[in-house]
PDB file of C-alpha atoms in Angstrom:
ATOM      1  CA  MET W 227      16.657  -7.886  -9.830  1.00 53.00           C
ATOM      2  CA  LEU W 228      13.865  -6.284 -11.800  1.00 57.00           C
ATOM      3  CA  GLU W 229      13.943  -2.521 -12.112  1.00 75.00           C
ATOM      4  CA  LEU W 230      10.324  -2.069 -11.114  1.00 79.00           C
ATOM      5  CA  PRO W 231       9.332   0.914  -8.994  1.00 91.00           C
ATOM      6  CA  ILE W 232       8.308  -1.610  -6.359  1.00 92.00           C
ATOM      7  CA  ILE W 233       8.245   0.801  -3.425  1.00 93.00           C
ATOM      8  CA  SER W 234       6.021   3.176  -5.373  1.00 93.00           C
ATOM      9  CA  ILE W 235       3.753   0.265  -6.231  1.00 94.00           C
ATOM     10  CA  SER W 236       3.535  -0.635  -2.536  1.00 95.00           C
ATOM     11  CA  ILE W 237       2.734   2.959  -1.611  1.00 95.00           C
ATOM     12  CA  PHE W 238       0.275   3.840  -4.351  1.00 96.00           C
ATOM     13  CA  LEU W 239      -1.618   0.558  -4.814  1.00 97.00           C
ATOM     14  CA  PRO W 240      -3.818   1.141  -1.731  1.00 97.00           C
ATOM     15  CA  LEU W 241      -4.421   4.748  -2.871  1.00 97.00           C
ATOM     16  CA  ILE W 242      -5.467   3.579  -6.330  1.00 97.00           C
ATOM     17  CA  SER W 243      -7.802   1.068  -4.691  1.00 96.00           C
ATOM     18  CA  VAL W 244      -9.359   3.832  -2.602  1.00 96.00           C
ATOM     19  CA  LEU W 245      -9.916   5.919  -5.730  1.00 95.00           C
ATOM     20  CA  TYR W 246     -11.458   2.914  -7.470  1.00 93.00           C
ATOM     21  CA  ILE W 247     -13.825   2.354  -4.547  1.00 91.00           C
ATOM     22  CA  LEU W 248     -14.795   6.023  -4.398  1.00 90.00           C
ATOM     23  CA  LEU W 249     -15.174   6.636  -8.125  1.00 88.00           C
ATOM     24  CA  PHE W 250     -16.483   3.406  -9.567  1.00 80.00           C
ATOM     25  CA  ILE W 251     -18.057   1.252  -6.887  1.00 77.00           C
ATOM     26  CA  SER W 252     -19.786   4.172  -5.163  1.00 66.00           C
ATOM     27  CA  GLN W 253     -21.262   5.400  -8.453  1.00 65.00           C
ATOM     28  CA  SER W 254     -22.563   2.048  -9.645  1.00 62.00           C
ATOM     29  CA  LYS W 255     -25.470  -0.096  -8.598  1.00 65.00           C
ATOM     30  CA  LYS W 256     -22.963  -2.191  -6.687  1.00 54.00           C
ATOM     31  CA  ALA W 257     -22.886   0.435  -3.937  1.00 52.00           C
ATOM     32  CA  ASP W 258     -25.607  -1.456  -2.096  1.00 58.00           C
ATOM     33  CA  LYS W 259     -23.385  -4.519  -1.985  1.00 72.00           C
ATOM     34  CA  PRO W 260     -20.402  -3.981   0.331  1.00 82.00           C
ATOM     35  CA  ILE W 261     -18.983  -7.302  -0.857  1.00 85.00           C
ATOM     36  CA  TYR W 262     -17.425  -5.544  -3.869  1.00 88.00           C
ATOM     37  CA  VAL W 263     -15.662  -3.072  -1.605  1.00 91.00           C
ATOM     38  CA  MET W 264     -14.403  -5.998   0.465  1.00 92.00           C
ATOM     39  CA  TYR W 265     -13.056  -7.734  -2.639  1.00 94.00           C
ATOM     40  CA  VAL W 266     -11.166  -4.629  -3.730  1.00 94.00           C
ATOM     41  CA  ALA W 267      -9.746  -4.029  -0.242  1.00 96.00           C
ATOM     42  CA  VAL W 268      -8.595  -7.625   0.218  1.00 97.00           C
ATOM     43  CA  LEU W 269      -7.121  -7.760  -3.289  1.00 98.00           C
ATOM     44  CA  SER W 270      -5.270  -4.505  -2.679  1.00 98.00           C
ATOM     45  CA  ALA W 271      -3.921  -5.718   0.666  1.00 97.00           C
ATOM     46  CA  VAL W 272      -2.809  -9.051  -0.832  1.00 98.00           C
ATOM     47  CA  LEU W 273      -1.036  -7.398  -3.764  1.00 98.00           C
ATOM     48  CA  THR W 274       0.641  -4.883  -1.477  1.00 98.00           C
ATOM     49  CA  PHE W 275       1.795  -7.675   0.812  1.00 98.00           C
ATOM     50  CA  ILE W 276       3.183  -9.617  -2.163  1.00 98.00           C
ATOM     51  CA  SER W 277       5.075  -6.538  -3.345  1.00 96.00           C
ATOM     52  CA  THR W 278       6.616  -6.017   0.098  1.00 97.00           C
ATOM     53  CA  ILE W 279       7.573  -9.693   0.294  1.00 97.00           C
ATOM     54  CA  TYR W 280       9.323  -9.227  -3.050  1.00 95.00           C
ATOM     55  CA  ILE W 281      11.228  -6.285  -1.567  1.00 95.00           C
ATOM     56  CA  LEU W 282      12.236  -8.412   1.427  1.00 96.00           C
ATOM     57  CA  ILE W 283      13.378 -11.335  -0.747  1.00 96.00           C
ATOM     58  CA  GLU W 284      15.435  -9.140  -3.067  1.00 94.00           C
ATOM     59  CA  PHE W 285      16.897  -7.050  -0.239  1.00 94.00           C
ATOM     60  CA  ASP W 286      20.672  -7.423   0.137  1.00 94.00           C
ATOM     61  CA  SER W 287      21.301  -7.464   3.875  1.00 92.00           C
ATOM     62  CA  SER W 288      25.067  -7.190   3.392  1.00 93.00           C
ATOM     63  CA  ASN W 289      24.658  -3.740   1.837  1.00 92.00           C
ATOM     64  CA  PRO W 290      24.102  -1.052   4.507  1.00 90.00           C
ATOM     65  CA  ALA W 291      23.005   1.595   1.993  1.00 92.00           C
ATOM     66  CA  TYR W 292      19.470   2.387   0.947  1.00 93.00           C
ATOM     67  CA  GLN W 293      18.134  -0.041  -1.635  1.00 93.00           C
ATOM     68  CA  PHE W 294      15.298   0.057  -4.163  1.00 92.00           C
ATOM     69  CA  VAL W 295      15.892   3.793  -4.340  1.00 92.00           C
ATOM     70  CA  GLU W 296      13.451   5.691  -6.519  1.00 91.00           C
ATOM     71  CA  ARG W 297      13.826   9.367  -7.299  1.00 90.00           C
ATOM     72  CA  TYR W 298      11.413  11.338  -9.442  1.00 89.00           C
ATOM     73  CA  ALA W 299      11.455  15.073 -10.063  1.00 88.00           C
ATOM     74  CA  TRP W 300       8.116  16.516  -9.131  1.00 84.00           C
ATOM     75  CA  LEU W 301       8.315  20.297  -9.277  1.00 85.00           C
ATOM     76  CA  ASP W 302      11.727  21.262 -10.619  1.00 83.00           C
ATOM     77  CA  LYS W 303      11.276  24.996 -10.103  1.00 86.00           C
ATOM     78  CA  ILE W 304      11.111  24.662  -6.335  1.00 89.00           C
ATOM     79  CA  GLY W 305      13.256  21.529  -6.079  1.00 84.00           C
ATOM     80  CA  LEU W 306      10.478  19.187  -4.959  1.00 87.00           C
ATOM     81  CA  GLU W 307      11.025  15.515  -5.687  1.00 88.00           C
ATOM     82  CA  PHE W 308       9.679  12.102  -4.722  1.00 87.00           C
ATOM     83  CA  HIS W 309      12.564  10.099  -3.265  1.00 88.00           C
ATOM     84  CA  VAL W 310      12.155   6.772  -1.442  1.00 91.00           C
ATOM     85  CA  GLY W 311      14.308   3.792  -0.567  1.00 92.00           C
ATOM     86  CA  VAL W 312      14.495   1.166   2.165  1.00 94.00           C
ATOM     87  CA  ASP W 313      17.270   0.298   4.576  1.00 92.00           C
ATOM     88  CA  GLY W 314      17.834  -2.695   6.830  1.00 90.00           C
ATOM     89  CA  ILE W 315      15.583  -1.456   9.618  1.00 91.00           C
ATOM     90  CA  SER W 316      12.648  -0.058   7.672  1.00 92.00           C
ATOM     91  CA  ILE W 317      12.310  -3.129   5.430  1.00 94.00           C
ATOM     92  CA  PHE W 318      10.907  -5.182   8.301  1.00 94.00           C
ATOM     93  CA  PHE W 319       8.456  -2.458   9.280  1.00 95.00           C
ATOM     94  CA  VAL W 320       7.221  -2.164   5.702  1.00 95.00           C
ATOM     95  CA  VAL W 321       6.559  -5.916   5.535  1.00 96.00           C
ATOM     96  CA  LEU W 322       5.010  -5.900   9.015  1.00 97.00           C
ATOM     97  CA  THR W 323       2.699  -3.033   8.065  1.00 96.00           C
ATOM     98  CA  SER W 324       1.451  -4.762   4.928  1.00 97.00           C
ATOM     99  CA  PHE W 325       1.036  -8.099   6.747  1.00 98.00           C
ATOM    100  CA  LEU W 326      -0.912  -6.606   9.656  1.00 97.00           C
ATOM    101  CA  THR W 327      -3.071  -4.602   7.274  1.00 97.00           C
ATOM    102  CA  LEU W 328      -3.977  -7.765   5.387  1.00 97.00           C
ATOM    103  CA  ILE W 329      -4.791  -9.621   8.620  1.00 97.00           C
ATOM    104  CA  CYS W 330      -6.853  -6.712   9.973  1.00 95.00           C
ATOM    105  CA  ILE W 331      -8.818  -6.279   6.750  1.00 96.00           C
ATOM    106  CA  ILE W 332      -9.608  -9.992   6.586  1.00 95.00           C
ATOM    107  CA  GLY W 333     -10.559  -9.988  10.267  1.00 94.00           C
ATOM    108  CA  SER W 334     -12.756  -6.938   9.878  1.00 93.00           C
ATOM    109  CA  LEU W 335     -14.811  -8.646   7.176  1.00 89.00           C
ATOM    110  CA  PHE W 336     -16.367 -10.767   9.912  1.00 90.00           C
ATOM    111  CA  THR W 337     -16.684  -8.125  12.615  1.00 93.00           C
ATOM    112  CA  VAL W 338     -17.495  -4.759  11.030  1.00 91.00           C
ATOM    113  CA  LYS W 339     -21.188  -4.582  10.182  1.00 88.00           C
ATOM    114  CA  LYS W 340     -21.806  -0.869   9.617  1.00 89.00           C
ATOM    115  CA  TYR W 341     -19.947   1.617   7.450  1.00 89.00           C
ATOM    116  CA  ILE W 342     -17.872  -1.121   5.840  1.00 90.00           C
ATOM    117  CA  LYS W 343     -16.914   0.974   2.827  1.00 90.00           C
ATOM    118  CA  GLU W 344     -15.749   3.903   4.936  1.00 91.00           C
ATOM    119  CA  TYR W 345     -13.836   1.648   7.317  1.00 94.00           C
ATOM    120  CA  LEU W 346     -11.974  -0.130   4.523  1.00 95.00           C
ATOM    121  CA  ILE W 347     -11.192   3.149   2.759  1.00 95.00           C
ATOM    122  CA  CYS W 348      -9.657   4.524   5.958  1.00 95.00           C
ATOM    123  CA  PHE W 349      -7.696   1.336   6.489  1.00 95.00           C
ATOM    124  CA  LEU W 350      -6.266   1.371   2.963  1.00 96.00           C
ATOM    125  CA  LEU W 351      -5.343   5.040   3.350  1.00 97.00           C
ATOM    126  CA  MET W 352      -3.601   4.235   6.618  1.00 96.00           C
ATOM    127  CA  GLU W 353      -1.640   1.426   4.948  1.00 95.00           C
ATOM    128  CA  SER W 354      -0.512   3.697   2.146  1.00 95.00           C
ATOM    129  CA  PHE W 355       0.534   6.459   4.531  1.00 94.00           C
ATOM    130  CA  CYS W 356       2.411   4.057   6.820  1.00 93.00           C
ATOM    131  CA  ILE W 357       4.283   2.377   3.979  1.00 93.00           C
ATOM    132  CA  GLY W 358       4.994   5.765   2.429  1.00 89.00           C
ATOM    133  CA  HIS W 359       6.414   7.060   5.686  1.00 83.00           C
ATOM    134  CA  LEU W 360       8.604   4.084   6.613  1.00 61.00           C
ATOM    135  CA  PRO W 361      10.940   4.089   3.598  1.00 58.00           C
ATOM    136  CA  ARG W 362      13.185   7.132   3.661  1.00 54.00           C
TER     137      ARG W 362
END
């Protein structure tokens, strides 16, 4: 098993995509073309789904403990740290969240006609918050 921070990648990839949309696409001449925002959102959702599938494949169902545990000290003075891991129940919800987000984003490309950028930003934020909440 690779020692990648795969849960952190799954959590922060949609957030990084939102920042990219807000900082670079909104400031460029491409802002008139929502197709670029759609490309970034779909790419982010696909990569997040692939990362959660990797977590599911590498998950050891015979081990009842938390797996893929990541712990990073954030503010040592007050004891604040970033600590995530997945167990046997939350792994399926993480994969389900990323799968449904991908399906909804692809489906919305054909139905949402106004405020596409704002809609996709909110959807990517929701994905990041849901995946970040499910692992404990």
